[in-house]
Amino acid sequence: MSTATQDTATLIDPDVFAGRIYIDGEWVEGGGGATASIEPATGATLVQVGMADAADVARAAASAARAQQEWAAMPHPARAAVLRKAAQLWEQHAEEIMGWNIREVGAIPPLAGFALHVTAAECYEASSLPSAPLGTILSSEEPRLSLAQQIPVGVVGVISPFNVPLILGIRAVAPALALGNAVLLKPDPRTVVTGGVSMVRIFEEAGLPKGILQLVPGGAEVGEAMVADPHVRVVAFTGSTRAGRAVGELAGRHLTRAHLELGGNSAFLVREDADVDQAVNLATWGAFLHQGQICMTVGRHIVHESLFEEYVAKLAAKADSMVVGDPAAGQVHLGPLIDETQRDRVHTLVQDAVAQGARLAAGGTYEQLFYRPTVLANPPKDAAAYCDEVFGPVASVVSFATDDEAVELAAATDYGLSLGIVSRDAMKAYDLAKRIPTGIVHINDQTVNDEANAPFGGVGASGTGSRHGGAQANIDAFTETRWITMRREPGQYPL
């Protein structure tokens, strides 16, 4: 299928992809049947999307392996041109793709727009990778040329989640393709159009050869088949810590390299010298953006005792003033949670925290999938709403007396993704940050930030470190290192 790339053209045509998966450049019926893509704000069915099974994964992986060698052998300007064209197409079709993002994911328009911006930027950044230095000349004690060369791994499996499916898929798909790999993409079944179909169509129109990008949506069976397939040498997984542990365990058994970007429960430290209004502005964005369904969301607000009551009151007032509703129907601050299971989990955590002694300063109620932004003051440190990842619009606020206590509170978690510190003394804040293990630190900013050229990743239960963003991280993630030597004449050995 070919579609014109003018702004007025339709890129995503349900008549073509409905109920199908994408293998070897063709839309075909998947062995897993089909499922409905549901608009969480209304409960309406948007389209039927195809589901793969393990046999589809095997077929797609074999097809990708066959196509990959020719793609890797293409002159680097040709691969770069595909990535640049893809970036331009994301921009040209932004309005259409944003519409799917708003309706299928429940993203408010500003977040949907930001996701498109980062997605295009990821492709522009990736377009520089084919011409990046991919090797080093090594010293050798022998009379020979000794090289370390970065070569494509072959086939990369990408497993992306529902919450920000564009960014969390493209940040692996684009660099993996640019470096000469083929990709199997498994988006969350709830957001297949935004996180899968849109990518296939963009790269199809950008001129990516058949077989280089395959779309195999599905559940755990499909993910397991992808990790275990002998053609798939690297898996880039973004999702919950629980699921990530399972992926890592399975990958270890099959000697598949796994890059795991997992959950978070980020701390936001507000020192005694901070401006409360500025801190609350940052905290509102960090805690409630996208209904809190972001791995970097501010979960734990750790505020100096002298500012605590004012901070809680102002954050609660801000939460109470926010509009929650259908992002496709009008201007709102928060849209719906993704489904009833997630809503019920969030509500249970809030209720349990209140039962354990937390003060409900705002929110704690819902209608359908629309959960009010919620502020919990002084929850017990062992309350799940405070110490676990909530993945909902819930801000837990506790107090501290000294910087040492703040550091102890911030570091008292298995997670280590992002950290925000607000202080008039930026260098003092930086000194504190050095004592708190996280993969990302933002001084005088909140925790939810993303730039295509910046390394992204967490430590501890938040994952296996920075595996996305920036040329070196991407090259390390999606290539193998090969040692090569060359002699003028064959060597002579004593045996």
Tab-separated table of C-alpha atoms in Angstrom:
chain	number	residue	atom	x	y	z
A	1	MET	CA	0.000	0.000	0.000
A	2	SER	CA	1.207	3.503	-0.732
A	3	THR	CA	-0.272	6.686	0.642
A	4	ALA	CA	0.649	10.210	-0.341
A	5	THR	CA	2.490	12.078	2.388
A	6	GLN	CA	0.698	15.400	2.082
A	7	ASP	CA	-0.803	16.842	5.246
A	8	THR	CA	-4.322	16.159	3.918
A	9	ALA	CA	-3.645	12.479	3.176
A	10	THR	CA	-4.659	9.723	5.576
A	11	LEU	CA	-1.711	7.753	6.839
A	12	ILE	CA	-3.538	5.273	9.073
A	13	ASP	CA	-6.341	3.528	7.189
A	14	PRO	CA	-8.291	1.013	9.328
A	15	ASP	CA	-9.641	-0.654	6.191
A	16	VAL	CA	-6.091	-1.829	5.485
A	17	PHE	CA	-4.749	-2.827	8.921
A	18	ALA	CA	-7.906	-3.690	10.899
A	19	GLY	CA	-7.581	-7.136	12.466
A	20	ARG	CA	-4.115	-7.678	10.951
A	21	ILE	CA	-0.468	-7.757	11.918
A	22	TYR	CA	2.496	-6.716	9.746
A	23	ILE	CA	4.996	-9.380	8.658
A	24	ASP	CA	7.474	-9.171	5.794
A	25	GLY	CA	5.934	-5.987	4.454
A	26	GLU	CA	2.363	-7.306	4.316
A	27	TRP	CA	-0.723	-6.890	6.481
A	28	VAL	CA	-1.798	-10.424	7.328
A	29	GLU	CA	-4.127	-12.136	9.791
A	30	GLY	CA	-2.389	-13.050	13.029
A	31	GLY	CA	-2.627	-16.363	14.777
A	32	GLY	CA	-3.824	-14.608	17.925
A	33	GLY	CA	-7.007	-13.366	16.293
A	34	ALA	CA	-8.081	-9.780	16.915
A	35	THR	CA	-9.006	-7.543	19.818
A	36	ALA	CA	-10.714	-4.189	20.155
A	37	SER	CA	-8.826	-0.952	20.552
A	38	ILE	CA	-10.958	0.819	23.166
A	39	GLU	CA	-11.194	4.555	23.741
A	40	PRO	CA	-10.764	4.746	27.541
A	41	ALA	CA	-12.607	8.086	27.810
A	42	THR	CA	-15.832	6.731	26.274
A	43	GLY	CA	-15.563	2.948	26.173
A	44	ALA	CA	-16.141	3.053	22.414
A	45	THR	CA	-14.390	0.605	20.102
A	46	LEU	CA	-12.042	2.502	17.798
A	47	VAL	CA	-10.980	-0.417	15.591
A	48	GLN	CA	-10.217	-4.121	15.714
A	49	VAL	CA	-6.464	-4.745	15.851
A	50	GLY	CA	-4.696	-7.973	14.980
A	51	MET	CA	-2.906	-10.141	17.529
A	52	ALA	CA	0.094	-12.365	16.852
A	53	ASP	CA	0.963	-15.748	18.348
A	54	ALA	CA	4.263	-17.553	18.870
A	55	ALA	CA	4.221	-18.961	15.327
A	56	ASP	CA	3.866	-15.435	13.931
A	57	VAL	CA	6.881	-14.325	15.967
A	58	ALA	CA	8.977	-17.179	14.584
A	59	ARG	CA	7.934	-16.314	11.050
A	60	ALA	CA	8.593	-12.606	11.539
A	61	ALA	CA	11.984	-13.183	13.170
A	62	ALA	CA	13.146	-15.444	10.362
A	63	SER	CA	11.937	-12.963	7.768
A	64	ALA	CA	13.654	-10.103	9.577
A	65	ALA	CA	16.925	-12.028	9.778
A	66	ARG	CA	16.870	-12.636	6.018
A	67	ALA	CA	16.185	-8.981	5.223
A	68	GLN	CA	18.598	-7.499	7.753
A	69	GLN	CA	21.871	-8.294	6.035
A	70	GLU	CA	20.961	-6.407	2.892
A	71	TRP	CA	19.734	-3.444	4.949
A	72	ALA	CA	22.963	-3.367	6.965
A	73	ALA	CA	25.003	-3.499	3.754
A	74	MET	CA	23.310	-0.416	2.277
A	75	PRO	CA	25.509	2.697	2.050
A	76	HIS	CA	25.131	4.679	5.247
A	77	PRO	CA	23.630	7.743	3.501
A	78	ALA	CA	20.748	5.568	2.286
A	79	ARG	CA	19.892	4.388	5.784
A	80	ALA	CA	20.231	7.918	7.113
A	81	ALA	CA	17.852	9.180	4.435
A	82	VAL	CA	15.135	6.750	5.576
A	83	LEU	CA	15.427	8.001	9.164
A	84	ARG	CA	15.332	11.656	8.078
A	85	LYS	CA	12.292	11.020	5.901
A	86	ALA	CA	10.592	9.259	8.808
A	87	ALA	CA	11.221	12.287	11.021
A	88	GLN	CA	9.643	14.558	8.427
A	89	LEU	CA	6.636	12.260	8.094
A	90	TRP	CA	6.018	12.321	11.847
A	91	GLU	CA	5.830	16.093	11.564
A	92	GLN	CA	3.653	16.066	8.434
A	93	HIS	CA	1.151	13.625	9.928
A	94	ALA	CA	1.291	14.975	13.473
A	95	GLU	CA	-2.364	16.005	13.655
A	96	GLU	CA	-3.649	12.609	12.540
A	97	ILE	CA	-1.355	10.631	14.834
A	98	MET	CA	-2.104	12.951	17.745
A	99	GLY	CA	-5.782	12.175	17.234
A	100	TRP	CA	-5.127	8.461	17.697
A	101	ASN	CA	-2.899	9.163	20.701
A	102	ILE	CA	-5.581	11.270	22.391
A	103	ARG	CA	-8.377	8.782	21.781
A	104	GLU	CA	-6.587	5.439	22.118
A	105	VAL	CA	-4.158	6.311	24.924
A	106	GLY	CA	-6.145	9.007	26.742
A	107	ALA	CA	-3.362	11.584	26.399
A	108	ILE	CA	-4.256	15.256	26.664
A	109	PRO	CA	-3.323	17.230	23.503
A	110	PRO	CA	-0.203	18.914	24.970
A	111	LEU	CA	1.234	15.519	25.908
A	112	ALA	CA	0.261	14.033	22.550
A	113	GLY	CA	2.011	16.940	20.837
A	114	PHE	CA	5.112	16.509	22.983
A	115	ALA	CA	5.194	12.806	22.140
A	116	LEU	CA	5.153	13.624	18.418
A	117	HIS	CA	7.918	16.181	18.893
A	118	VAL	CA	10.160	13.687	20.703
A	119	THR	CA	9.331	10.926	18.229
A	120	ALA	CA	10.422	13.056	15.281
A	121	ALA	CA	13.502	14.166	17.213
A	122	GLU	CA	14.431	10.534	17.900
A	123	CYS	CA	14.413	9.869	14.154
A	124	TYR	CA	16.449	12.976	13.389
A	125	GLU	CA	18.976	11.953	16.059
A	126	ALA	CA	19.057	8.385	14.772
A	127	SER	CA	19.745	9.621	11.237
A	128	SER	CA	23.238	10.595	12.395
A	129	LEU	CA	24.084	7.093	13.614
A	130	PRO	CA	24.795	5.422	10.241
A	131	SER	CA	27.733	7.774	9.728
A	132	ALA	CA	28.921	7.786	13.344
A	133	PRO	CA	32.358	6.335	14.138
A	134	LEU	CA	31.734	2.644	14.687
A	135	GLY	CA	35.168	1.411	15.607
A	136	THR	CA	38.544	2.019	17.224
A	137	ILE	CA	42.116	1.332	16.129
A	138	LEU	CA	43.821	-0.660	18.861
A	139	SER	CA	47.461	-0.957	19.785
A	140	SER	CA	48.919	-4.392	19.152
A	141	GLU	CA	52.150	-6.094	20.216
A	142	GLU	CA	52.118	-7.975	16.909
A	143	PRO	CA	52.941	-6.550	13.443
A	144	ARG	CA	49.306	-6.172	12.428
A	145	LEU	CA	46.409	-3.756	12.223
A	146	SER	CA	44.082	-4.312	15.188
A	147	LEU	CA	40.534	-2.932	15.217
A	148	ALA	CA	37.451	-2.981	17.426
A	149	GLN	CA	34.384	-2.620	15.216
A	150	GLN	CA	30.731	-2.082	16.195
A	151	ILE	CA	28.496	-4.204	13.994
A	152	PRO	CA	24.691	-4.640	13.979
A	153	VAL	CA	23.374	-7.325	16.312
A	154	GLY	CA	20.969	-8.512	13.600
A	155	VAL	CA	17.375	-8.622	14.886
A	156	VAL	CA	16.190	-6.468	17.799
A	157	GLY	CA	12.966	-7.105	19.692
A	158	VAL	CA	11.205	-4.003	21.040
A	159	ILE	CA	8.465	-4.392	23.666
A	160	SER	CA	6.722	-1.103	24.440
A	161	PRO	CA	4.034	-0.166	27.007
A	162	PHE	CA	0.671	1.565	26.780
A	163	ASN	CA	1.360	4.839	28.550
A	164	VAL	CA	3.549	6.790	26.083
A	165	PRO	CA	3.728	4.287	23.234
A	166	LEU	CA	5.251	6.605	20.633
A	167	ILE	CA	8.277	7.734	22.630
A	168	LEU	CA	8.818	4.431	24.415
A	169	GLY	CA	8.773	2.528	21.137
A	170	ILE	CA	10.631	4.864	18.795
A	171	ARG	CA	13.570	5.442	21.143
A	172	ALA	CA	14.586	1.817	20.486
A	173	VAL	CA	13.135	1.303	16.997
A	174	ALA	CA	14.821	4.298	15.360
A	175	PRO	CA	18.423	3.766	16.540
A	176	ALA	CA	18.204	0.011	16.055
A	177	LEU	CA	17.130	0.522	12.436
A	178	ALA	CA	19.678	3.256	11.826
A	179	LEU	CA	22.518	1.006	12.964
A	180	GLY	CA	21.583	-1.672	10.423
A	181	ASN	CA	19.333	-3.959	12.451
A	182	ALA	CA	15.882	-5.331	11.719
A	183	VAL	CA	13.201	-4.863	14.390
A	184	LEU	CA	10.292	-6.879	15.757
A	185	LEU	CA	7.902	-4.470	17.497
A	186	LYS	CA	5.420	-5.667	20.122
A	187	PRO	CA	3.330	-2.754	21.401
A	188	ASP	CA	0.869	-3.116	24.252
A	189	PRO	CA	-2.384	-4.625	22.892
A	190	ARG	CA	-4.308	-1.638	24.268
A	191	THR	CA	-2.407	0.891	22.146
A	192	VAL	CA	-1.506	-0.978	18.972
A	193	VAL	CA	-2.499	1.805	16.571
A	194	THR	CA	-0.543	4.588	18.236
A	195	GLY	CA	2.399	2.444	19.299
A	196	GLY	CA	2.571	0.088	16.335
A	197	VAL	CA	0.539	0.823	13.217
A	198	SER	CA	1.647	4.452	13.076
A	199	MET	CA	5.318	3.402	13.185
A	200	VAL	CA	4.887	0.775	10.486
A	201	ARG	CA	3.134	3.251	8.213
A	202	ILE	CA	5.675	6.018	8.791
A	203	PHE	CA	8.635	3.792	7.962
A	204	GLU	CA	6.785	2.174	5.076
A	205	GLU	CA	6.274	5.614	3.526
A	206	ALA	CA	9.858	6.598	4.378
A	207	GLY	CA	11.173	3.816	2.144
A	208	LEU	CA	12.245	1.199	4.672
A	209	PRO	CA	12.673	-2.112	2.814
A	210	LYS	CA	10.220	-4.929	3.447
A	211	GLY	CA	10.993	-7.201	6.367
A	212	ILE	CA	13.072	-4.701	8.325
A	213	LEU	CA	10.245	-3.628	10.655
A	214	GLN	CA	7.667	-6.234	11.703
A	215	LEU	CA	4.603	-5.627	13.906
A	216	VAL	CA	3.617	-8.515	16.221
A	217	PRO	CA	1.216	-7.250	18.916
A	218	GLY	CA	0.180	-9.639	21.639
A	219	GLY	CA	0.357	-10.629	25.256
A	220	ALA	CA	2.909	-12.451	27.374
A	221	GLU	CA	3.072	-15.436	24.992
A	222	VAL	CA	4.263	-13.198	22.173
A	223	GLY	CA	6.811	-11.456	24.368
A	224	GLU	CA	8.185	-14.775	25.576
A	225	ALA	CA	8.452	-16.079	22.015
A	226	MET	CA	10.323	-12.947	20.986
A	227	VAL	CA	12.857	-13.185	23.818
A	228	ALA	CA	13.408	-16.890	23.199
A	229	ASP	CA	13.702	-16.749	19.402
A	230	PRO	CA	17.285	-17.520	18.290
A	231	HIS	CA	17.193	-14.786	15.639
A	232	VAL	CA	16.528	-12.065	18.242
A	233	ARG	CA	19.821	-11.100	19.841
A	234	VAL	CA	18.761	-7.984	21.770
A	235	VAL	CA	15.450	-7.156	23.463
A	236	ALA	CA	14.611	-3.588	24.493
A	237	PHE	CA	11.808	-3.771	27.053
A	238	THR	CA	9.968	-0.882	28.690
A	239	GLY	CA	7.356	-1.700	31.291
A	240	SER	CA	6.754	-2.638	34.896
A	241	THR	CA	9.489	-3.924	37.160
A	242	ARG	CA	7.548	-7.158	37.689
A	243	ALA	CA	7.320	-7.867	33.961
A	244	GLY	CA	10.899	-6.689	33.427
A	245	ARG	CA	12.223	-9.220	35.906
A	246	ALA	CA	10.470	-11.980	33.948
A	247	VAL	CA	11.927	-10.710	30.671
A	248	GLY	CA	15.398	-10.502	32.165
A	249	GLU	CA	15.172	-14.018	33.592
A	250	LEU	CA	14.012	-15.486	30.290
A	251	ALA	CA	16.629	-13.525	28.360
A	252	GLY	CA	19.340	-14.886	30.642
A	253	ARG	CA	18.295	-18.457	29.929
A	254	HIS	CA	18.506	-17.834	26.180
A	255	LEU	CA	21.627	-15.630	26.342
A	256	THR	CA	19.668	-12.768	24.801
A	257	ARG	CA	20.913	-9.311	25.730
A	258	ALA	CA	18.114	-7.415	27.498
A	259	HIS	CA	17.869	-3.665	28.017
A	260	LEU	CA	15.276	-3.100	30.729
A	261	GLU	CA	13.617	0.267	31.374
A	262	LEU	CA	11.306	-0.392	34.293
A	263	GLY	CA	9.210	1.299	36.946
A	264	GLY	CA	9.893	4.259	39.169
A	265	ASN	CA	8.759	6.068	42.273
A	266	SER	CA	10.651	9.296	41.869
A	267	ALA	CA	11.425	11.617	44.751
A	268	PHE	CA	10.964	15.384	44.606
A	269	LEU	CA	12.937	17.183	47.338
A	270	VAL	CA	11.848	20.678	48.355
A	271	ARG	CA	14.496	22.296	50.552
A	272	GLU	CA	13.760	24.955	53.159
A	273	ASP	CA	15.043	27.750	50.898
A	274	ALA	CA	12.667	26.867	48.033
A	275	ASP	CA	9.843	29.062	46.776
A	276	VAL	CA	6.690	27.076	47.537
A	277	ASP	CA	4.687	28.416	44.598
A	278	GLN	CA	7.468	27.474	42.183
A	279	ALA	CA	7.809	24.047	43.761
A	280	VAL	CA	4.055	23.388	43.559
A	281	ASN	CA	4.040	24.408	39.898
A	282	LEU	CA	6.754	21.860	39.191
A	283	ALA	CA	5.116	19.216	41.364
A	284	THR	CA	1.741	19.572	39.661
A	285	TRP	CA	3.268	18.758	36.285
A	286	GLY	CA	5.487	16.004	37.671
A	287	ALA	CA	2.735	14.266	39.651
A	288	PHE	CA	-0.378	14.654	37.510
A	289	LEU	CA	0.756	14.810	33.865
A	290	HIS	CA	-0.887	11.999	31.870
A	291	GLN	CA	-2.824	10.975	34.979
A	292	GLY	CA	0.455	9.931	36.617
A	293	GLN	CA	0.911	7.129	34.076
A	294	ILE	CA	4.583	7.913	33.449
A	295	CYS	CA	7.532	5.994	34.870
A	296	MET	CA	9.250	9.263	35.868
A	297	THR	CA	6.196	10.638	37.700
A	298	VAL	CA	6.831	12.330	41.049
A	299	GLY	CA	5.494	9.806	43.521
A	300	ARG	CA	7.188	10.920	46.728
A	301	HIS	CA	7.137	14.625	47.615
A	302	ILE	CA	9.720	15.150	50.360
A	303	VAL	CA	9.252	18.681	51.729
A	304	HIS	CA	11.057	20.572	54.491
A	305	GLU	CA	8.975	20.698	57.645
A	306	SER	CA	8.896	24.515	57.627
A	307	LEU	CA	7.154	24.478	54.209
A	308	PHE	CA	5.147	21.285	54.571
A	309	GLU	CA	1.680	22.612	55.462
A	310	GLU	CA	1.817	25.424	52.911
A	311	TYR	CA	3.018	23.018	50.227
A	312	VAL	CA	0.251	20.488	50.962
A	313	ALA	CA	-2.424	23.194	50.997
A	314	LYS	CA	-1.314	24.749	47.710
A	315	LEU	CA	-0.804	21.425	45.947
A	316	ALA	CA	-4.234	20.263	47.116
A	317	ALA	CA	-5.838	23.503	45.940
A	318	LYS	CA	-4.176	23.081	42.566
A	319	ALA	CA	-5.392	19.488	42.367
A	320	ASP	CA	-8.949	20.516	43.230
A	321	SER	CA	-8.910	23.157	40.492
A	322	MET	CA	-7.889	20.773	37.710
A	323	VAL	CA	-10.357	19.654	35.054
A	324	VAL	CA	-10.624	15.913	34.448
A	325	GLY	CA	-12.424	14.639	31.362
A	326	ASP	CA	-12.342	13.392	27.785
A	327	PRO	CA	-9.273	14.963	26.105
A	328	ALA	CA	-10.885	14.538	22.684
A	329	ALA	CA	-13.961	16.525	23.692
A	330	GLY	CA	-12.433	19.684	25.140
A	331	GLN	CA	-9.597	21.237	27.097
A	332	VAL	CA	-8.819	19.231	30.232
A	333	HIS	CA	-5.845	18.797	32.537
A	334	LEU	CA	-6.212	15.049	33.047
A	335	GLY	CA	-7.745	12.383	30.848
A	336	PRO	CA	-8.803	8.844	31.739
A	337	LEU	CA	-6.752	6.047	33.208
A	338	ILE	CA	-6.131	3.295	30.689
A	339	ASP	CA	-8.668	0.772	32.021
A	340	GLU	CA	-10.716	-0.383	35.017
A	341	THR	CA	-7.974	-2.646	36.342
A	342	GLN	CA	-5.585	0.264	36.657
A	343	ARG	CA	-8.262	2.539	38.115
A	344	ASP	CA	-9.211	0.005	40.761
A	345	ARG	CA	-5.577	-0.540	41.705
A	346	VAL	CA	-5.000	3.197	42.125
A	347	HIS	CA	-8.134	3.608	44.214
A	348	THR	CA	-7.253	0.666	46.450
A	349	LEU	CA	-3.808	2.146	47.139
A	350	VAL	CA	-5.349	5.497	48.057
A	351	GLN	CA	-7.986	3.955	50.319
A	352	ASP	CA	-5.442	1.747	52.050
A	353	ALA	CA	-3.140	4.717	52.686
A	354	VAL	CA	-5.991	6.681	54.269
A	355	ALA	CA	-6.927	3.685	56.378
A	356	GLN	CA	-3.310	3.529	57.556
A	357	GLY	CA	-3.387	7.171	58.683
A	358	ALA	CA	-2.670	9.354	55.648
A	359	ARG	CA	-4.640	12.595	55.388
A	360	LEU	CA	-6.603	12.896	52.159
A	361	ALA	CA	-5.968	16.529	51.230
A	362	ALA	CA	-7.484	16.319	47.730
A	363	GLY	CA	-9.032	13.842	45.337
A	364	GLY	CA	-9.469	10.188	46.122
A	365	THR	CA	-12.597	9.882	43.973
A	366	TYR	CA	-13.407	8.905	40.401
A	367	GLU	CA	-16.118	8.677	37.783
A	368	GLN	CA	-15.726	5.882	35.247
A	369	LEU	CA	-12.005	5.957	34.364
A	370	PHE	CA	-11.524	9.609	35.337
A	371	TYR	CA	-9.603	9.702	38.602
A	372	ARG	CA	-9.304	13.005	40.447
A	373	PRO	CA	-5.755	14.252	41.123
A	374	THR	CA	-5.073	13.153	44.677
A	375	VAL	CA	-2.852	14.478	47.475
A	376	LEU	CA	-1.992	12.302	50.473
A	377	ALA	CA	-0.353	14.073	53.427
A	378	ASN	CA	1.897	12.119	55.781
A	379	PRO	CA	1.191	8.586	54.580
A	380	PRO	CA	3.043	5.881	56.509
A	381	LYS	CA	6.395	5.106	54.924
A	382	ASP	CA	5.277	1.523	54.378
A	383	ALA	CA	1.989	2.449	52.700
A	384	ALA	CA	2.003	1.106	49.150
A	385	ALA	CA	0.781	4.457	47.810
A	386	TYR	CA	4.018	5.965	49.105
A	387	CYS	CA	6.630	3.258	48.634
A	388	ASP	CA	5.390	1.553	45.433
A	389	GLU	CA	4.815	2.805	41.899
A	390	VAL	CA	1.158	3.909	41.751
A	391	PHE	CA	0.889	4.779	38.039
A	392	GLY	CA	-1.965	7.125	38.784
A	393	PRO	CA	-2.451	10.808	39.716
A	394	VAL	CA	-1.458	10.417	43.379
A	395	ALA	CA	1.014	12.667	45.217
A	396	SER	CA	2.264	11.443	48.595
A	397	VAL	CA	3.799	14.248	50.685
A	398	VAL	CA	6.049	13.713	53.704
A	399	SER	CA	8.271	16.096	55.659
A	400	PHE	CA	11.927	16.185	56.660
A	401	ALA	CA	13.929	18.221	59.145
A	402	THR	CA	17.508	18.018	57.847
A	403	ASP	CA	19.227	17.460	54.522
A	404	ASP	CA	20.550	14.145	55.808
A	405	GLU	CA	17.005	13.027	56.573
A	406	ALA	CA	15.877	14.129	53.111
A	407	VAL	CA	18.622	12.068	51.492
A	408	GLU	CA	17.716	9.069	53.645
A	409	LEU	CA	14.044	9.330	52.668
A	410	ALA	CA	14.779	9.791	48.966
A	411	ALA	CA	17.191	6.858	48.860
A	412	ALA	CA	14.921	4.515	50.850
A	413	THR	CA	13.487	2.762	47.792
A	414	ASP	CA	14.322	-0.080	45.441
A	415	TYR	CA	13.694	2.235	42.486
A	416	GLY	CA	16.250	4.628	41.035
A	417	LEU	CA	14.927	6.343	37.930
A	418	SER	CA	14.544	10.118	38.255
A	419	LEU	CA	15.096	12.725	40.980
A	420	GLY	CA	14.093	16.364	41.323
A	421	ILE	CA	15.447	18.830	43.868
A	422	VAL	CA	14.246	22.421	44.348
A	423	SER	CA	16.621	24.823	46.100
A	424	ARG	CA	18.020	28.329	45.731
A	425	ASP	CA	21.449	26.741	46.236
A	426	ALA	CA	21.855	24.615	43.112
A	427	MET	CA	25.305	23.364	44.098
A	428	LYS	CA	24.034	22.208	47.483
A	429	ALA	CA	21.214	20.411	45.695
A	430	TYR	CA	23.771	18.754	43.438
A	431	ASP	CA	25.757	17.604	46.475
A	432	LEU	CA	22.590	15.976	47.824
A	433	ALA	CA	21.838	14.366	44.466
A	434	LYS	CA	25.237	12.660	44.478
A	435	ARG	CA	24.130	10.759	47.578
A	436	ILE	CA	20.859	9.486	46.041
A	437	PRO	CA	21.259	6.698	43.431
A	438	THR	CA	19.196	7.485	40.329
A	439	GLY	CA	19.795	7.399	36.597
A	440	ILE	CA	18.428	10.930	36.078
A	441	VAL	CA	18.688	14.109	38.181
A	442	HIS	CA	16.977	17.464	37.611
A	443	ILE	CA	17.966	20.409	39.800
A	444	ASN	CA	15.233	23.036	40.099
A	445	ASP	CA	12.955	20.996	37.896
A	446	GLN	CA	10.516	18.144	38.211
A	447	THR	CA	11.240	14.563	37.272
A	448	VAL	CA	9.378	14.137	33.964
A	449	ASN	CA	11.759	15.211	31.207
A	450	ASP	CA	12.856	13.643	27.931
A	451	GLU	CA	15.215	14.702	25.129
A	452	ALA	CA	16.252	12.502	22.237
A	453	ASN	CA	19.977	13.203	22.605
A	454	ALA	CA	20.109	12.614	26.379
A	455	PRO	CA	20.855	9.222	27.946
A	456	PHE	CA	17.823	7.755	29.689
A	457	GLY	CA	17.678	4.932	32.184
A	458	GLY	CA	17.484	3.952	35.812
A	459	VAL	CA	19.254	1.850	38.403
A	460	GLY	CA	18.056	-0.757	40.880
A	461	ALA	CA	14.460	-1.831	40.312
A	462	SER	CA	14.141	0.886	37.648
A	463	GLY	CA	16.216	-1.042	35.147
A	464	THR	CA	19.638	-1.816	33.802
A	465	GLY	CA	20.912	1.719	33.259
A	466	SER	CA	21.002	4.221	30.408
A	467	ARG	CA	20.317	2.262	27.236
A	468	HIS	CA	18.530	4.910	25.186
A	469	GLY	CA	19.378	8.439	24.114
A	470	GLY	CA	22.615	9.858	22.781
A	471	ALA	CA	24.836	8.311	20.148
A	472	GLN	CA	27.097	6.299	22.429
A	473	ALA	CA	24.290	4.737	24.480
A	474	ASN	CA	22.434	3.732	21.325
A	475	ILE	CA	25.536	2.321	19.649
A	476	ASP	CA	26.347	0.300	22.753
A	477	ALA	CA	22.749	-0.947	22.966
A	478	PHE	CA	22.234	-2.102	19.390
A	479	THR	CA	25.641	-3.279	18.173
A	480	GLU	CA	28.125	-6.012	18.997
A	481	THR	CA	31.849	-5.369	19.355
A	482	ARG	CA	34.029	-7.397	17.023
A	483	TRP	CA	37.846	-7.631	17.215
A	484	ILE	CA	39.514	-7.664	13.791
A	485	THR	CA	43.203	-8.012	12.941
A	486	MET	CA	44.986	-7.868	9.582
A	487	ARG	CA	48.570	-8.892	8.764
A	488	ARG	CA	50.515	-8.169	5.600
A	489	GLU	CA	51.813	-11.762	5.599
A	490	PRO	CA	50.572	-14.843	7.479
A	491	GLY	CA	51.951	-15.097	11.020
A	492	GLN	CA	54.521	-17.693	12.026
A	493	TYR	CA	53.917	-19.801	15.158
A	494	PRO	CA	56.346	-22.162	16.927
A	495	LEU	CA	54.234	-25.350	16.964
